Amino acid sequence: AISGSGLYAYWPVQEAVGTVTSNMVGGGADGMLQGVAWTNDPIRGTVLNFNGQNSYVSAGTIPRMGTSSNFTWSFWYRQRSARNLNAVILGNRSGGAPGTLQFIKFTPSNFEYFHDGNIGTIPRFITSGGWHHLAMVKQGAALNYYDNGLLVGSSRAGGDVEANPLFWGGDPGAPGEYVDGLIDDISLWSIALTADQIRLLYE
């Protein structure tokens, strides 16, 4: 990951054994594996293997995101099959303040920033087989989606999203929304990275 200010969580996913993957940013939440297997991938090395049925990682909390705040999410994903196009690759589906449904998630078919009916959706079908470097940059209300270093879609955030749980591979509060694939090298930022920085992460 790119070093410097704004990086508030980074999981390189290199342990290869056990049920915890460490957050390399001091004070940040570690990832707690639930039914997830470690796999040695010929391209990425040690990665997390999600079974598409009940495996996920719980990784602390996504900070509150207002329509004027910035963030960047970056990670690698390889999909085996699209059993559920609404599955949670990274984010959450069942969070939000009581009485107001709010969630943010990458899925095999799109990115969704949802606030009480206001949906900032960016369609993007992830094909099975190869690795994808996926990144979302939020600069104010603007949402920009990158796949393998290229901008592939944009939208706008329709409201504030309160602090929510962060999951990888599925949300246990949303049965059936589990991915069948591999995840590696997750980094979260409280700033909006530039297009050049996103390309650098990909390269």
JSON list of N, CA and C in Angstrom, two decimals, residues 7-15 20-32 59-61 166 168 186-188:
[
{"chain": "A", "resi": 7, "resn": "LEU", "atom": "N", "xyz": [-3.95, 6.82, 5.60]},
{"chain": "A", "resi": 7, "resn": "LEU", "atom": "CA", "xyz": [-4.14, 5.37, 5.64]},
{"chain": "A", "resi": 7, "resn": "LEU", "atom": "C", "xyz": [-4.54, 4.97, 7.06]},
{"chain": "A", "resi": 8, "resn": "TYR", "atom": "N", "xyz": [-5.78, 4.47, 7.23]},
{"chain": "A", "resi": 8, "resn": "TYR", "atom": "CA", "xyz": [-6.22, 4.13, 8.57]},
{"chain": "A", "resi": 8, "resn": "TYR", "atom": "C", "xyz": [-6.42, 2.63, 8.79]},
{"chain": "A", "resi": 9, "resn": "ALA", "atom": "N", "xyz": [-6.28, 1.83, 7.73]},
{"chain": "A", "resi": 9, "resn": "ALA", "atom": "CA", "xyz": [-6.35, 0.39, 7.90]},
{"chain": "A", "resi": 9, "resn": "ALA", "atom": "C", "xyz": [-5.65, -0.27, 6.73]},
{"chain": "A", "resi": 10, "resn": "TYR", "atom": "N", "xyz": [-4.82, -1.28, 7.02]},
{"chain": "A", "resi": 10, "resn": "TYR", "atom": "CA", "xyz": [-4.13, -2.02, 5.97]},
{"chain": "A", "resi": 10, "resn": "TYR", "atom": "C", "xyz": [-3.90, -3.46, 6.41]},
{"chain": "A", "resi": 11, "resn": "TRP", "atom": "N", "xyz": [-4.51, -4.38, 5.66]},
{"chain": "A", "resi": 11, "resn": "TRP", "atom": "CA", "xyz": [-4.37, -5.81, 5.92]},
{"chain": "A", "resi": 11, "resn": "TRP", "atom": "C", "xyz": [-3.66, -6.45, 4.72]},
{"chain": "A", "resi": 12, "resn": "PRO", "atom": "N", "xyz": [-2.35, -6.75, 4.82]},
{"chain": "A", "resi": 12, "resn": "PRO", "atom": "CA", "xyz": [-1.65, -7.38, 3.70]},
{"chain": "A", "resi": 12, "resn": "PRO", "atom": "C", "xyz": [-2.02, -8.85, 3.50]},
{"chain": "A", "resi": 13, "resn": "VAL", "atom": "N", "xyz": [-2.63, -9.48, 4.50]},
{"chain": "A", "resi": 13, "resn": "VAL", "atom": "CA", "xyz": [-3.14, -10.86, 4.40]},
{"chain": "A", "resi": 13, "resn": "VAL", "atom": "C", "xyz": [-2.00, -11.83, 4.06]},
{"chain": "A", "resi": 14, "resn": "GLN", "atom": "N", "xyz": [-1.06, -11.97, 4.99]},
{"chain": "A", "resi": 14, "resn": "GLN", "atom": "CA", "xyz": [0.11, -12.81, 4.75]},
{"chain": "A", "resi": 14, "resn": "GLN", "atom": "C", "xyz": [0.33, -13.90, 5.80]},
{"chain": "A", "resi": 15, "resn": "GLU", "atom": "N", "xyz": [-0.57, -14.06, 6.74]},
{"chain": "A", "resi": 15, "resn": "GLU", "atom": "CA", "xyz": [-0.32, -14.99, 7.85]},
{"chain": "A", "resi": 15, "resn": "GLU", "atom": "C", "xyz": [-0.26, -16.45, 7.42]},
{"chain": "A", "resi": 20, "resn": "VAL", "atom": "N", "xyz": [-6.88, -15.06, 12.37]},
{"chain": "A", "resi": 20, "resn": "VAL", "atom": "CA", "xyz": [-6.75, -13.61, 12.47]},
{"chain": "A", "resi": 20, "resn": "VAL", "atom": "C", "xyz": [-5.78, -13.13, 11.40]},
{"chain": "A", "resi": 21, "resn": "THR", "atom": "N", "xyz": [-6.13, -12.04, 10.71]},
{"chain": "A", "resi": 21, "resn": "THR", "atom": "CA", "xyz": [-5.19, -11.37, 9.81]},
{"chain": "A", "resi": 21, "resn": "THR", "atom": "C", "xyz": [-4.98, -9.96, 10.32]},
{"chain": "A", "resi": 22, "resn": "SER", "atom": "N", "xyz": [-3.73, -9.57, 10.50]},
{"chain": "A", "resi": 22, "resn": "SER", "atom": "CA", "xyz": [-3.39, -8.37, 11.25]},
{"chain": "A", "resi": 22, "resn": "SER", "atom": "C", "xyz": [-3.54, -7.09, 10.43]},
{"chain": "A", "resi": 23, "resn": "ASN", "atom": "N", "xyz": [-4.03, -6.06, 11.12]},
{"chain": "A", "resi": 23, "resn": "ASN", "atom": "CA", "xyz": [-4.07, -4.71, 10.58]},
{"chain": "A", "resi": 23, "resn": "ASN", "atom": "C", "xyz": [-2.72, -4.07, 10.88]},
{"chain": "A", "resi": 24, "resn": "MET", "atom": "N", "xyz": [-2.01, -3.63, 9.85]},
{"chain": "A", "resi": 24, "resn": "MET", "atom": "CA", "xyz": [-0.67, -3.09, 10.03]},
{"chain": "A", "resi": 24, "resn": "MET", "atom": "C", "xyz": [-0.65, -1.64, 10.48]},
{"chain": "A", "resi": 25, "resn": "VAL", "atom": "N", "xyz": [-1.82, -1.00, 10.55]},
{"chain": "A", "resi": 25, "resn": "VAL", "atom": "CA", "xyz": [-1.91, 0.36, 11.07]},
{"chain": "A", "resi": 25, "resn": "VAL", "atom": "C", "xyz": [-2.19, 0.27, 12.57]},
{"chain": "A", "resi": 26, "resn": "GLY", "atom": "N", "xyz": [-1.33, 0.89, 13.37]},
{"chain": "A", "resi": 26, "resn": "GLY", "atom": "CA", "xyz": [-1.47, 0.81, 14.81]},
{"chain": "A", "resi": 26, "resn": "GLY", "atom": "C", "xyz": [-2.83, 1.24, 15.31]},
{"chain": "A", "resi": 27, "resn": "GLY", "atom": "N", "xyz": [-3.41, 0.43, 16.20]},
{"chain": "A", "resi": 27, "resn": "GLY", "atom": "CA", "xyz": [-4.71, 0.74, 16.78]},
{"chain": "A", "resi": 27, "resn": "GLY", "atom": "C", "xyz": [-5.88, 0.32, 15.93]},
{"chain": "A", "resi": 28, "resn": "GLY", "atom": "N", "xyz": [-5.64, -0.16, 14.72]},
{"chain": "A", "resi": 28, "resn": "GLY", "atom": "CA", "xyz": [-6.73, -0.58, 13.86]},
{"chain": "A", "resi": 28, "resn": "GLY", "atom": "C", "xyz": [-7.19, -1.99, 14.15]},
{"chain": "A", "resi": 29, "resn": "ALA", "atom": "N", "xyz": [-8.39, -2.31, 13.74]},
{"chain": "A", "resi": 29, "resn": "ALA", "atom": "CA", "xyz": [-8.98, -3.63, 14.00]},
{"chain": "A", "resi": 29, "resn": "ALA", "atom": "C", "xyz": [-8.35, -4.69, 13.11]},
{"chain": "A", "resi": 30, "resn": "ASP", "atom": "N", "xyz": [-8.06, -5.85, 13.71]},
{"chain": "A", "resi": 30, "resn": "ASP", "atom": "CA", "xyz": [-7.62, -7.00, 12.93]},
{"chain": "A", "resi": 30, "resn": "ASP", "atom": "C", "xyz": [-8.82, -7.64, 12.24]},
{"chain": "A", "resi": 31, "resn": "GLY", "atom": "N", "xyz": [-8.55, -8.45, 11.24]},
{"chain": "A", "resi": 31, "resn": "GLY", "atom": "CA", "xyz": [-9.61, -9.19, 10.56]},
{"chain": "A", "resi": 31, "resn": "GLY", "atom": "C", "xyz": [-9.80, -10.54, 11.23]},
{"chain": "A", "resi": 32, "resn": "MET", "atom": "N", "xyz": [-11.03, -10.85, 11.61]},
{"chain": "A", "resi": 32, "resn": "MET", "atom": "CA", "xyz": [-11.35, -12.09, 12.29]},
{"chain": "A", "resi": 32, "resn": "MET", "atom": "C", "xyz": [-12.03, -13.04, 11.29]},
{"chain": "A", "resi": 59, "resn": "ALA", "atom": "N", "xyz": [-14.00, -7.16, 10.23]},
{"chain": "A", "resi": 59, "resn": "ALA", "atom": "CA", "xyz": [-12.81, -6.32, 10.32]},
{"chain": "A", "resi": 59, "resn": "ALA", "atom": "C", "xyz": [-13.10, -4.95, 10.93]},
{"chain": "A", "resi": 60, "resn": "GLY", "atom": "N", "xyz": [-13.81, -4.95, 12.04]},
{"chain": "A", "resi": 60, "resn": "GLY", "atom": "CA", "xyz": [-14.02, -3.70, 12.76]},
{"chain": "A", "resi": 60, "resn": "GLY", "atom": "C", "xyz": [-15.15, -2.87, 12.17]},
{"chain": "A", "resi": 61, "resn": "THR", "atom": "N", "xyz": [-14.94, -1.56, 12.13]},
{"chain": "A", "resi": 61, "resn": "THR", "atom": "CA", "xyz": [-16.00, -0.63, 11.79]},
{"chain": "A", "resi": 61, "resn": "THR", "atom": "C", "xyz": [-15.57, 0.33, 10.68]},
{"chain": "A", "resi": 166, "resn": "LEU", "atom": "N", "xyz": [-17.61, -3.57, 9.13]},
{"chain": "A", "resi": 166, "resn": "LEU", "atom": "CA", "xyz": [-16.91, -3.87, 7.88]},
{"chain": "A", "resi": 166, "resn": "LEU", "atom": "C", "xyz": [-16.72, -5.38, 7.77]},
{"chain": "A", "resi": 168, "resn": "TRP", "atom": "N", "xyz": [-15.63, -8.68, 4.88]},
{"chain": "A", "resi": 168, "resn": "TRP", "atom": "CA", "xyz": [-15.10, -9.12, 3.59]},
{"chain": "A", "resi": 168, "resn": "TRP", "atom": "C", "xyz": [-15.72, -10.47, 3.28]},
{"chain": "A", "resi": 186, "resn": "ILE", "atom": "N", "xyz": [-5.93, -5.51, 1.43]},
{"chain": "A", "resi": 186, "resn": "ILE", "atom": "CA", "xyz": [-6.99, -4.51, 1.60]},
{"chain": "A", "resi": 186, "resn": "ILE", "atom": "C", "xyz": [-6.44, -3.27, 2.30]},
{"chain": "A", "resi": 187, "resn": "SER", "atom": "N", "xyz": [-6.70, -2.09, 1.73]},
{"chain": "A", "resi": 187, "resn": "SER", "atom": "CA", "xyz": [-6.29, -0.84, 2.37]},
{"chain": "A", "resi": 187, "resn": "SER", "atom": "C", "xyz": [-7.44, 0.16, 2.33]},
{"chain": "A", "resi": 188, "resn": "LEU", "atom": "N", "xyz": [-7.61, 0.89, 3.46]},
{"chain": "A", "resi": 188, "resn": "LEU", "atom": "CA", "xyz": [-8.66, 1.89, 3.60]},
{"chain": "A", "resi": 188, "resn": "LEU", "atom": "C", "xyz": [-8.03, 3.22, 3.98]}
]
